[in-house]
Amino acid sequence: MLSAALMLAFGLVAHAQVMIPAPPQLAANAWVLMDAHSGKVIAAHNADKQLPPASLTKMMTSYLLEYEIKRGNVELDDLVRVSVKAWRMPGSRMFIQEGTFVSIEDLLKGVVIQSGNDASVAVAEHLAGSEAAFADLMNQHARRIGMQNTQFKNSTGLPDEGHYSTAMDMAILSQEKIINYPEHYSLYSEREFTYNGIRQSNRNRLLWRDSSVDGLKTGHTTEAGYGLAASAVRNDMRLISVVMGARSEEGRAQESQKLLTYGFRYFETPKLYERYEVLDRARVWQGVRDEVELGLKDELYATIPRGEQANLEAEVEVHSTIKAPIRAGQELGTLVVRLGDEVVAREPLIALENLEQAGFFKRLWHSLLMFVIGLFS
């Protein structure tokens, strides 16, 4: 039987079929549209095809810097000495000068806003000693967050044999940055940055066209074509789009806009449950108490066709025999949320509290009860 907290719907109203058109087909080599909170992929094409990412690579470069800042290993006002290699980098640049010192904060802006190859190499050398060592760190972090089809050879995205990623992996990286590093995310919406007397604009055209768009990164090389990882939020729903291999700078903006418009128009992502919200109570044997509270370790969102929230149904599947001691966070069951025949969410139910063993006589009595119940089950 479901607890009151889990009664999303009883199915008393007939499930109405929602008509949703097929996702748009884009003039690009690969694309992904993902909900940032639920992780649901709404639309995709060649999502796992390995392609040159160009300057989308710099999302990982800036991610590593944000990672080190969050852990206190680097401060925004730390100064970095610019090497000859960083100064001489071709392509898009922040225009830092060899032998000068630049703050971490300015380098982060130079990587994100100006897409500076010089800034990216300066960051790589500061964090890892060399760009090659930094690329190794990039790959380790990529595996850690679930980017299974990516291999980095440099910090910039300049053409390099064996340097590749996918639209799906770039969406995963975008989600990681947005959800787990919100303190730095506002940087991705800044339209321009001036350094060394040179003002440069963010190349993400959607920042000027759509007020709901607030990131993330552009990329372009002759080999890769034009790419854009974008994110937008409307009515608490945040979407991530990744387009790789578009035909032009204007094209990547238009194709990304098509994906975002499609997602917001036909889908919604309600928050179903809060982190650590009490969703059920499970029977416990041999404990100082006979019940333990169950919930989720994280907030739960579900991406569904717009207007279908009332038709969601949830149920809990609790382990048949739960014995003390129990530790908070221990998995004791599963929460399953369905929309019709489709499972839209499946998450472990965890204990929300510690529960110690009872004394000897209660444990003995419960052992006898479990034995008798077992005879008739």
mmCIF file of C-alpha atoms in Angstrom:
data_model
loop_
_atom_site.group_PDB
_atom_site.id
_atom_site.type_symbol
_atom_site.label_atom_id
_atom_site.label_comp_id
_atom_site.label_asym_id
_atom_site.label_seq_id
_atom_site.Cartn_x
_atom_site.Cartn_y
_atom_site.Cartn_z
ATOM 1 C CA MET A 1 0.000 0.000 0.000
ATOM 2 C CA LEU A 2 1.281 3.454 -0.869
ATOM 3 C CA SER A 3 1.817 6.075 1.795
ATOM 4 C CA ALA A 4 0.012 9.405 1.394
ATOM 5 C CA ALA A 5 3.254 11.083 0.318
ATOM 6 C CA LEU A 6 3.530 8.714 -2.628
ATOM 7 C CA MET A 7 0.037 9.086 -4.009
ATOM 8 C CA LEU A 8 0.911 11.045 -7.124
ATOM 9 C CA ALA A 9 -2.183 9.666 -8.816
ATOM 10 C CA PHE A 10 -4.675 6.851 -8.422
ATOM 11 C CA GLY A 11 -5.449 6.354 -12.087
ATOM 12 C CA LEU A 12 -9.087 7.337 -11.515
ATOM 13 C CA VAL A 13 -8.938 9.648 -14.516
ATOM 14 C CA ALA A 14 -8.418 7.967 -17.880
ATOM 15 C CA HIS A 15 -4.914 8.488 -19.215
ATOM 16 C CA ALA A 16 -5.132 10.908 -22.136
ATOM 17 C CA GLN A 17 -2.649 10.352 -24.900
ATOM 18 C CA VAL A 18 -0.595 13.482 -25.528
ATOM 19 C CA MET A 19 0.316 14.154 -29.125
ATOM 20 C CA ILE A 20 3.951 15.208 -29.456
ATOM 21 C CA PRO A 21 5.612 15.773 -32.823
ATOM 22 C CA ALA A 22 8.908 14.143 -33.689
ATOM 23 C CA PRO A 23 11.977 16.120 -32.597
ATOM 24 C CA PRO A 24 13.375 18.578 -35.148
ATOM 25 C CA GLN A 25 15.985 17.375 -37.614
ATOM 26 C CA LEU A 26 18.980 19.676 -37.631
ATOM 27 C CA ALA A 27 21.630 20.693 -40.132
ATOM 28 C CA ALA A 28 24.447 19.301 -37.989
ATOM 29 C CA ASN A 29 26.418 16.101 -37.501
ATOM 30 C CA ALA A 30 25.181 15.290 -33.983
ATOM 31 C CA TRP A 31 22.990 16.716 -31.268
ATOM 32 C CA VAL A 32 21.462 16.053 -27.849
ATOM 33 C CA LEU A 33 18.680 17.721 -25.882
ATOM 34 C CA MET A 34 18.740 16.822 -22.181
ATOM 35 C CA ASP A 35 16.918 17.979 -19.088
ATOM 36 C CA ALA A 36 19.518 19.176 -16.600
ATOM 37 C CA HIS A 37 17.680 18.030 -13.466
ATOM 38 C CA SER A 38 16.304 14.644 -14.480
ATOM 39 C CA GLY A 39 19.025 13.730 -16.980
ATOM 40 C CA LYS A 40 16.305 12.677 -19.419
ATOM 41 C CA VAL A 41 17.407 12.798 -23.064
ATOM 42 C CA ILE A 42 14.491 14.320 -24.972
ATOM 43 C CA ALA A 43 16.044 14.274 -28.451
ATOM 44 C CA ALA A 44 19.269 12.948 -29.927
ATOM 45 C CA HIS A 45 21.020 12.163 -33.190
ATOM 46 C CA ASN A 46 24.446 10.515 -33.422
ATOM 47 C CA ALA A 47 24.688 11.192 -29.688
ATOM 48 C CA ASP A 48 27.628 8.818 -29.161
ATOM 49 C CA LYS A 49 29.456 9.493 -32.415
ATOM 50 C CA GLN A 50 33.057 10.498 -31.719
ATOM 51 C CA LEU A 51 33.724 13.908 -33.248
ATOM 52 C CA PRO A 52 36.314 16.663 -32.829
ATOM 53 C CA PRO A 53 34.869 18.959 -30.134
ATOM 54 C CA ALA A 54 36.909 22.076 -30.994
ATOM 55 C CA SER A 55 36.597 24.663 -28.210
ATOM 56 C CA LEU A 56 33.831 22.752 -26.449
ATOM 57 C CA THR A 57 36.954 21.128 -24.980
ATOM 58 C CA LYS A 58 37.399 24.247 -22.873
ATOM 59 C CA MET A 59 34.343 23.293 -20.823
ATOM 60 C CA MET A 60 36.506 20.572 -19.314
ATOM 61 C CA THR A 61 39.443 22.955 -18.934
ATOM 62 C CA SER A 62 37.293 25.402 -16.979
ATOM 63 C CA TYR A 63 35.667 22.510 -15.094
ATOM 64 C CA LEU A 64 39.017 21.346 -13.747
ATOM 65 C CA LEU A 65 39.765 24.872 -12.608
ATOM 66 C CA GLU A 66 36.356 25.140 -10.914
ATOM 67 C CA TYR A 67 36.949 21.736 -9.326
ATOM 68 C CA GLU A 68 40.253 22.874 -7.798
ATOM 69 C CA ILE A 69 38.762 26.175 -6.633
ATOM 70 C CA LYS A 70 35.885 24.392 -4.887
ATOM 71 C CA ARG A 71 38.325 22.171 -3.024
ATOM 72 C CA GLY A 72 40.420 25.102 -1.860
ATOM 73 C CA ASN A 73 43.515 24.113 -3.842
ATOM 74 C CA VAL A 74 43.334 27.290 -5.945
ATOM 75 C CA GLU A 75 42.052 30.776 -5.155
ATOM 76 C CA LEU A 76 40.551 33.235 -7.611
ATOM 77 C CA ASP A 77 43.183 35.852 -6.758
ATOM 78 C CA ASP A 78 46.131 33.453 -7.201
ATOM 79 C CA LEU A 79 48.571 34.708 -9.834
ATOM 80 C CA VAL A 80 49.778 32.565 -12.734
ATOM 81 C CA ARG A 81 52.970 33.287 -14.664
ATOM 82 C CA VAL A 82 52.423 33.161 -18.416
ATOM 83 C CA SER A 83 54.791 30.845 -20.287
ATOM 84 C CA VAL A 84 56.160 31.290 -23.791
ATOM 85 C CA LYS A 85 54.004 28.379 -24.970
ATOM 86 C CA ALA A 86 50.804 29.948 -23.628
ATOM 87 C CA TRP A 87 51.704 33.349 -25.094
ATOM 88 C CA ARG A 88 52.359 31.898 -28.551
ATOM 89 C CA MET A 89 49.138 29.885 -28.852
ATOM 90 C CA PRO A 90 47.368 30.463 -32.184
ATOM 91 C CA GLY A 91 43.669 30.957 -32.765
ATOM 92 C CA SER A 92 41.307 32.680 -30.349
ATOM 93 C CA ARG A 93 43.207 34.387 -27.564
ATOM 94 C CA MET A 94 42.831 36.374 -24.373
ATOM 95 C CA PHE A 95 46.048 38.252 -25.278
ATOM 96 C CA ILE A 96 48.057 37.523 -22.154
ATOM 97 C CA GLN A 97 51.740 38.397 -22.334
ATOM 98 C CA GLU A 98 54.708 36.107 -21.742
ATOM 99 C CA GLY A 99 56.393 36.650 -18.382
ATOM 100 C CA THR A 100 53.445 38.531 -16.855
ATOM 101 C CA PHE A 101 51.237 37.336 -14.017
ATOM 102 C CA VAL A 102 47.503 36.836 -14.516
ATOM 103 C CA SER A 103 44.921 36.042 -11.840
ATOM 104 C CA ILE A 104 43.022 32.761 -11.846
ATOM 105 C CA GLU A 105 39.781 34.738 -12.034
ATOM 106 C CA ASP A 106 40.861 36.499 -15.226
ATOM 107 C CA LEU A 107 42.103 33.246 -16.758
ATOM 108 C CA LEU A 108 38.766 31.566 -16.021
ATOM 109 C CA LYS A 109 36.966 34.413 -17.776
ATOM 110 C CA GLY A 110 39.443 34.240 -20.632
ATOM 111 C CA VAL A 111 38.735 30.537 -21.122
ATOM 112 C CA VAL A 112 34.942 30.769 -20.842
ATOM 113 C CA ILE A 113 34.063 34.122 -22.412
ATOM 114 C CA GLN A 114 36.892 34.766 -24.869
ATOM 115 C CA SER A 115 37.637 31.082 -25.577
ATOM 116 C CA GLY A 116 41.303 31.902 -25.190
ATOM 117 C CA ASN A 117 43.734 29.190 -26.250
ATOM 118 C CA ASP A 118 46.470 31.096 -24.433
ATOM 119 C CA ALA A 119 44.394 31.214 -21.235
ATOM 120 C CA SER A 120 43.630 27.489 -21.505
ATOM 121 C CA VAL A 121 47.305 26.533 -21.745
ATOM 122 C CA ALA A 122 48.167 28.852 -18.856
ATOM 123 C CA VAL A 123 45.537 27.108 -16.726
ATOM 124 C CA ALA A 124 46.765 23.670 -17.796
ATOM 125 C CA GLU A 125 50.381 24.426 -16.955
ATOM 126 C CA HIS A 126 49.472 25.976 -13.617
ATOM 127 C CA LEU A 127 47.325 23.063 -12.467
ATOM 128 C CA ALA A 128 49.343 20.135 -13.837
ATOM 129 C CA GLY A 129 52.785 21.411 -14.791
ATOM 130 C CA SER A 130 52.337 20.726 -18.499
ATOM 131 C CA GLU A 131 49.516 20.547 -21.010
ATOM 132 C CA ALA A 132 50.136 16.826 -21.562
ATOM 133 C CA ALA A 133 49.785 16.094 -17.845
ATOM 134 C CA PHE A 134 46.683 18.275 -17.742
ATOM 135 C CA ALA A 135 45.128 16.293 -20.612
ATOM 136 C CA ASP A 136 45.619 13.152 -18.536
ATOM 137 C CA LEU A 137 43.716 14.818 -15.684
ATOM 138 C CA MET A 138 40.980 15.843 -18.103
ATOM 139 C CA ASN A 139 40.531 12.228 -19.152
ATOM 140 C CA GLN A 140 40.447 10.993 -15.556
ATOM 141 C CA HIS A 141 37.716 13.485 -14.682
ATOM 142 C CA ALA A 142 35.824 12.621 -17.861
ATOM 143 C CA ARG A 143 35.651 8.962 -16.797
ATOM 144 C CA ARG A 144 34.689 9.921 -13.249
ATOM 145 C CA ILE A 145 31.585 11.843 -14.336
ATOM 146 C CA GLY A 146 30.512 9.300 -16.960
ATOM 147 C CA MET A 147 31.939 10.634 -20.236
ATOM 148 C CA GLN A 148 32.604 7.243 -21.807
ATOM 149 C CA ASN A 149 33.382 8.245 -25.399
ATOM 150 C CA THR A 150 35.801 11.125 -24.900
ATOM 151 C CA GLN A 151 39.555 11.432 -25.152
ATOM 152 C CA PHE A 152 41.355 14.721 -24.658
ATOM 153 C CA LYS A 153 44.832 15.422 -25.979
ATOM 154 C CA ASN A 154 45.012 19.123 -25.167
ATOM 155 C CA SER A 155 43.298 21.867 -23.177
ATOM 156 C CA THR A 156 42.133 23.964 -26.128
ATOM 157 C CA GLY A 157 40.388 21.771 -28.665
ATOM 158 C CA LEU A 158 42.817 22.647 -31.426
ATOM 159 C CA PRO A 159 43.102 19.767 -33.939
ATOM 160 C CA ASP A 160 45.052 16.863 -32.460
ATOM 161 C CA GLU A 161 44.973 13.217 -33.558
ATOM 162 C CA GLY A 162 42.917 11.161 -31.122
ATOM 163 C CA HIS A 163 41.222 14.205 -29.577
ATOM 164 C CA TYR A 164 37.475 13.562 -29.661
ATOM 165 C CA SER A 165 34.211 13.680 -27.753
ATOM 166 C CA THR A 166 30.479 13.229 -28.370
ATOM 167 C CA ALA A 167 27.337 15.300 -28.089
ATOM 168 C CA MET A 168 26.185 13.078 -25.217
ATOM 169 C CA ASP A 169 29.424 13.443 -23.302
ATOM 170 C CA MET A 170 29.342 17.207 -23.720
ATOM 171 C CA ALA A 171 25.779 17.226 -22.380
ATOM 172 C CA ILE A 172 26.932 15.181 -19.368
ATOM 173 C CA LEU A 173 29.753 17.651 -18.740
ATOM 174 C CA SER A 174 27.356 20.595 -19.058
ATOM 175 C CA GLN A 175 24.994 18.974 -16.545
ATOM 176 C CA GLU A 176 27.856 18.369 -14.116
ATOM 177 C CA LYS A 177 28.914 22.012 -14.263
ATOM 178 C CA ILE A 178 25.388 23.376 -13.880
ATOM 179 C CA ILE A 179 24.235 21.110 -11.043
ATOM 180 C CA ASN A 180 27.412 20.703 -8.999
ATOM 181 C CA TYR A 181 29.234 23.999 -9.616
ATOM 182 C CA PRO A 182 26.487 26.653 -9.574
ATOM 183 C CA GLU A 183 28.772 29.159 -7.874
ATOM 184 C CA HIS A 184 30.683 29.627 -11.141
ATOM 185 C CA TYR A 185 27.897 29.071 -13.638
ATOM 186 C CA SER A 186 26.878 32.741 -13.970
ATOM 187 C CA LEU A 187 30.186 33.325 -15.735
ATOM 188 C CA TYR A 188 28.881 31.455 -18.786
ATOM 189 C CA SER A 189 26.181 34.077 -19.374
ATOM 190 C CA GLU A 190 28.555 37.052 -19.486
ATOM 191 C CA ARG A 191 28.474 38.621 -22.920
ATOM 192 C CA GLU A 192 31.901 40.235 -22.985
ATOM 193 C CA PHE A 193 35.200 40.505 -21.164
ATOM 194 C CA THR A 194 37.945 43.111 -21.425
ATOM 195 C CA TYR A 195 41.544 42.198 -20.705
ATOM 196 C CA ASN A 196 44.733 44.072 -21.527
ATOM 197 C CA GLY A 197 42.600 46.842 -23.013
ATOM 198 C CA ILE A 198 40.997 44.464 -25.529
ATOM 199 C CA ARG A 199 37.250 43.887 -25.309
ATOM 200 C CA GLN A 200 35.927 40.637 -26.766
ATOM 201 C CA SER A 201 32.387 39.311 -26.990
ATOM 202 C CA ASN A 202 31.072 35.884 -26.089
ATOM 203 C CA ARG A 203 30.470 33.988 -29.332
ATOM 204 C CA ASN A 204 27.241 32.407 -28.086
ATOM 205 C CA ARG A 205 24.684 34.390 -30.101
ATOM 206 C CA LEU A 206 21.784 32.965 -28.102
ATOM 207 C CA LEU A 207 22.825 35.100 -25.125
ATOM 208 C CA TRP A 208 21.596 38.124 -27.099
ATOM 209 C CA ARG A 209 18.529 36.508 -28.663
ATOM 210 C CA ASP A 210 16.906 34.494 -25.893
ATOM 211 C CA SER A 211 16.744 35.833 -22.348
ATOM 212 C CA SER A 212 16.268 32.307 -20.986
ATOM 213 C CA VAL A 213 19.681 31.190 -22.315
ATOM 214 C CA ASP A 214 22.559 31.593 -19.848
ATOM 215 C CA GLY A 215 25.384 29.425 -21.230
ATOM 216 C CA LEU A 216 27.532 27.594 -22.117
ATOM 217 C CA LYS A 217 30.276 27.359 -24.781
ATOM 218 C CA THR A 218 30.935 27.603 -28.493
ATOM 219 C CA GLY A 219 33.506 25.799 -30.620
ATOM 220 C CA HIS A 220 34.824 25.923 -34.166
ATOM 221 C CA THR A 221 37.593 24.491 -36.283
ATOM 222 C CA THR A 222 37.623 23.614 -39.965
ATOM 223 C CA GLU A 223 37.658 19.920 -39.060
ATOM 224 C CA ALA A 224 34.917 20.100 -36.409
ATOM 225 C CA GLY A 225 32.592 22.620 -37.975
ATOM 226 C CA TYR A 226 30.586 24.807 -35.600
ATOM 227 C CA GLY A 227 29.468 23.579 -32.195
ATOM 228 C CA LEU A 228 27.463 24.996 -29.324
ATOM 229 C CA ALA A 229 26.592 23.690 -25.876
ATOM 230 C CA ALA A 230 23.714 25.843 -24.655
ATOM 231 C CA SER A 231 21.502 25.894 -21.603
ATOM 232 C CA ALA A 232 18.292 27.729 -20.828
ATOM 233 C CA VAL A 233 15.800 27.827 -17.967
ATOM 234 C CA ARG A 234 12.065 28.578 -18.148
ATOM 235 C CA ASN A 235 9.599 28.108 -15.281
ATOM 236 C CA ASP A 236 12.137 26.114 -13.244
ATOM 237 C CA MET A 237 12.793 23.708 -16.132
ATOM 238 C CA ARG A 238 16.404 23.758 -17.332
ATOM 239 C CA LEU A 239 17.404 22.236 -20.645
ATOM 240 C CA ILE A 240 20.824 21.530 -22.126
ATOM 241 C CA SER A 241 21.359 21.354 -25.879
ATOM 242 C CA VAL A 242 24.553 20.280 -27.605
ATOM 243 C CA VAL A 243 24.982 20.721 -31.354
ATOM 244 C CA MET A 244 28.173 19.550 -33.068
ATOM 245 C CA GLY A 245 29.176 19.934 -36.703
ATOM 246 C CA ALA A 246 26.820 22.733 -37.735
ATOM 247 C CA ARG A 247 27.597 24.510 -40.997
ATOM 248 C CA SER A 248 28.080 28.059 -39.733
ATOM 249 C CA GLU A 249 28.155 30.290 -36.670
ATOM 250 C CA GLU A 250 24.597 31.360 -37.390
ATOM 251 C CA GLY A 251 23.605 27.770 -38.055
ATOM 252 C CA ARG A 252 24.713 26.471 -34.675
ATOM 253 C CA ALA A 253 22.658 29.186 -32.969
ATOM 254 C CA GLN A 254 19.531 28.488 -35.030
ATOM 255 C CA GLU A 255 19.747 24.711 -34.651
ATOM 256 C CA SER A 256 20.294 24.986 -30.899
ATOM 257 C CA GLN A 257 17.279 27.281 -30.644
ATOM 258 C CA LYS A 258 15.142 24.684 -32.435
ATOM 259 C CA LEU A 259 16.038 22.041 -29.861
ATOM 260 C CA LEU A 260 15.399 24.296 -26.873
ATOM 261 C CA THR A 261 12.079 25.521 -28.267
ATOM 262 C CA TYR A 262 10.937 21.948 -28.870
ATOM 263 C CA GLY A 263 11.828 20.835 -25.358
ATOM 264 C CA PHE A 264 10.163 23.724 -23.559
ATOM 265 C CA ARG A 265 7.022 23.591 -25.697
ATOM 266 C CA TYR A 266 6.211 19.898 -25.335
ATOM 267 C CA PHE A 267 7.773 18.766 -22.025
ATOM 268 C CA GLU A 268 7.952 19.710 -18.383
ATOM 269 C CA THR A 269 10.084 18.528 -15.462
ATOM 270 C CA PRO A 270 8.252 18.736 -12.146
ATOM 271 C CA LYS A 271 10.044 18.110 -8.893
ATOM 272 C CA LEU A 272 8.328 15.077 -7.389
ATOM 273 C CA TYR A 273 10.088 14.724 -4.058
ATOM 274 C CA GLU A 274 12.563 16.603 -1.907
ATOM 275 C CA ARG A 275 15.849 15.221 -0.710
ATOM 276 C CA TYR A 276 15.380 13.307 2.571
ATOM 277 C CA GLU A 277 11.586 13.739 2.453
ATOM 278 C CA VAL A 278 9.875 10.929 4.382
ATOM 279 C CA LEU A 279 8.162 8.813 1.737
ATOM 280 C CA ASP A 280 7.399 5.644 3.675
ATOM 281 C CA ARG A 281 8.127 3.711 6.858
ATOM 282 C CA ALA A 282 9.367 0.147 6.789
ATOM 283 C CA ARG A 283 8.904 -2.642 9.347
ATOM 284 C CA VAL A 284 12.157 -3.424 11.185
ATOM 285 C CA TRP A 285 12.992 -6.579 13.112
ATOM 286 C CA GLN A 286 15.238 -6.691 16.187
ATOM 287 C CA GLY A 287 15.530 -2.904 16.451
ATOM 288 C CA VAL A 288 15.039 -0.528 19.350
ATOM 289 C CA ARG A 289 12.128 0.774 17.242
ATOM 290 C CA ASP A 290 9.891 -1.231 14.934
ATOM 291 C CA GLU A 291 9.936 1.175 11.982
ATOM 292 C CA VAL A 292 12.473 3.169 10.026
ATOM 293 C CA GLU A 293 11.793 6.219 7.843
ATOM 294 C CA LEU A 294 12.579 5.919 4.150
ATOM 295 C CA GLY A 295 13.331 8.597 1.546
ATOM 296 C CA LEU A 296 15.642 9.628 -1.278
ATOM 297 C CA LYS A 297 19.237 10.837 -1.129
ATOM 298 C CA ASP A 298 18.577 13.528 -3.749
ATOM 299 C CA GLU A 299 15.685 15.552 -5.109
ATOM 300 C CA LEU A 300 13.703 13.628 -7.695
ATOM 301 C CA TYR A 301 12.612 15.171 -10.998
ATOM 302 C CA ALA A 302 10.816 13.532 -13.912
ATOM 303 C CA THR A 303 10.686 14.839 -17.475
ATOM 304 C CA ILE A 304 7.276 14.089 -18.939
ATOM 305 C CA PRO A 305 4.976 15.341 -21.713
ATOM 306 C CA ARG A 306 3.499 18.693 -20.725
ATOM 307 C CA GLY A 307 0.201 18.358 -18.839
ATOM 308 C CA GLU A 308 0.733 14.745 -17.748
ATOM 309 C CA GLN A 309 1.820 15.239 -14.134
ATOM 310 C CA ALA A 310 -1.615 14.301 -12.766
ATOM 311 C CA ASN A 311 -1.298 10.891 -14.409
ATOM 312 C CA LEU A 312 1.926 9.898 -12.664
ATOM 313 C CA GLU A 313 1.754 6.902 -10.351
ATOM 314 C CA ALA A 314 4.351 5.989 -7.736
ATOM 315 C CA GLU A 315 4.956 2.896 -5.649
ATOM 316 C CA VAL A 316 7.567 1.680 -3.229
ATOM 317 C CA GLU A 317 9.214 -1.719 -3.268
ATOM 318 C CA VAL A 318 10.662 -2.369 0.192
ATOM 319 C CA HIS A 319 12.978 -5.249 1.070
ATOM 320 C CA SER A 320 10.968 -8.144 2.502
ATOM 321 C CA THR A 321 13.010 -8.546 5.682
ATOM 322 C CA ILE A 322 14.836 -5.626 7.303
ATOM 323 C CA LYS A 323 16.818 -6.244 10.463
ATOM 324 C CA ALA A 324 18.609 -3.817 12.767
ATOM 325 C CA PRO A 325 21.162 -2.334 13.015
ATOM 326 C CA ILE A 326 20.500 0.131 10.204
ATOM 327 C CA ARG A 327 22.614 3.085 9.167
ATOM 328 C CA ALA A 328 21.329 6.285 7.573
ATOM 329 C CA GLY A 329 21.827 6.044 3.816
ATOM 330 C CA GLN A 330 21.456 2.267 3.695
ATOM 331 C CA GLU A 331 19.417 1.126 0.680
ATOM 332 C CA LEU A 332 16.238 -0.630 1.798
ATOM 333 C CA GLY A 333 14.023 -0.531 -1.264
ATOM 334 C CA THR A 334 13.148 1.228 -4.498
ATOM 335 C CA LEU A 335 10.815 4.032 -5.542
ATOM 336 C CA VAL A 336 9.280 3.558 -8.994
ATOM 337 C CA VAL A 337 7.360 6.318 -10.796
ATOM 338 C CA ARG A 338 5.339 5.436 -13.891
ATOM 339 C CA LEU A 339 3.425 7.281 -16.543
ATOM 340 C CA GLY A 340 1.147 4.671 -18.015
ATOM 341 C CA ASP A 341 3.374 1.716 -18.889
ATOM 342 C CA GLU A 342 6.562 3.792 -18.962
ATOM 343 C CA VAL A 343 8.899 3.943 -15.965
ATOM 344 C CA VAL A 344 9.952 7.594 -15.780
ATOM 345 C CA ALA A 345 11.998 7.326 -12.575
ATOM 346 C CA ARG A 346 13.496 4.534 -10.497
ATOM 347 C CA GLU A 347 15.516 5.497 -7.426
ATOM 348 C CA PRO A 348 16.832 3.665 -4.342
ATOM 349 C CA LEU A 349 14.944 4.223 -1.097
ATOM 350 C CA ILE A 350 17.346 4.815 1.766
ATOM 351 C CA ALA A 351 17.069 4.836 5.529
ATOM 352 C CA LEU A 352 16.835 8.418 6.767
ATOM 353 C CA GLU A 353 18.060 7.578 10.261
ATOM 354 C CA ASN A 354 20.223 5.228 12.260
ATOM 355 C CA LEU A 355 18.433 2.456 14.106
ATOM 356 C CA GLU A 356 20.302 0.356 16.659
ATOM 357 C CA GLN A 357 19.680 -3.241 17.680
ATOM 358 C CA ALA A 358 17.310 -3.951 20.517
ATOM 359 C CA GLY A 359 18.261 -5.769 23.667
ATOM 360 C CA PHE A 360 18.738 -9.535 23.926
ATOM 361 C CA PHE A 361 15.170 -10.510 24.845
ATOM 362 C CA LYS A 362 13.504 -8.447 22.080
ATOM 363 C CA ARG A 363 15.938 -9.837 19.523
ATOM 364 C CA LEU A 364 15.150 -13.368 20.733
ATOM 365 C CA TRP A 365 11.395 -12.749 20.558
ATOM 366 C CA HIS A 366 11.659 -11.295 17.030
ATOM 367 C CA SER A 367 13.752 -14.262 15.940
ATOM 368 C CA LEU A 368 10.987 -16.609 17.082
ATOM 369 C CA LEU A 369 8.353 -14.517 15.305
ATOM 370 C CA MET A 370 10.321 -14.480 12.065
ATOM 371 C CA PHE A 371 10.740 -18.252 12.290
ATOM 372 C CA VAL A 372 6.995 -18.839 12.754
ATOM 373 C CA ILE A 373 6.096 -16.395 9.966
ATOM 374 C CA GLY A 374 8.578 -18.163 7.727
ATOM 375 C CA LEU A 375 6.800 -21.464 8.258
ATOM 376 C CA PHE A 376 3.597 -20.067 6.771
ATOM 377 C CA SER A 377 5.018 -17.910 3.993
#
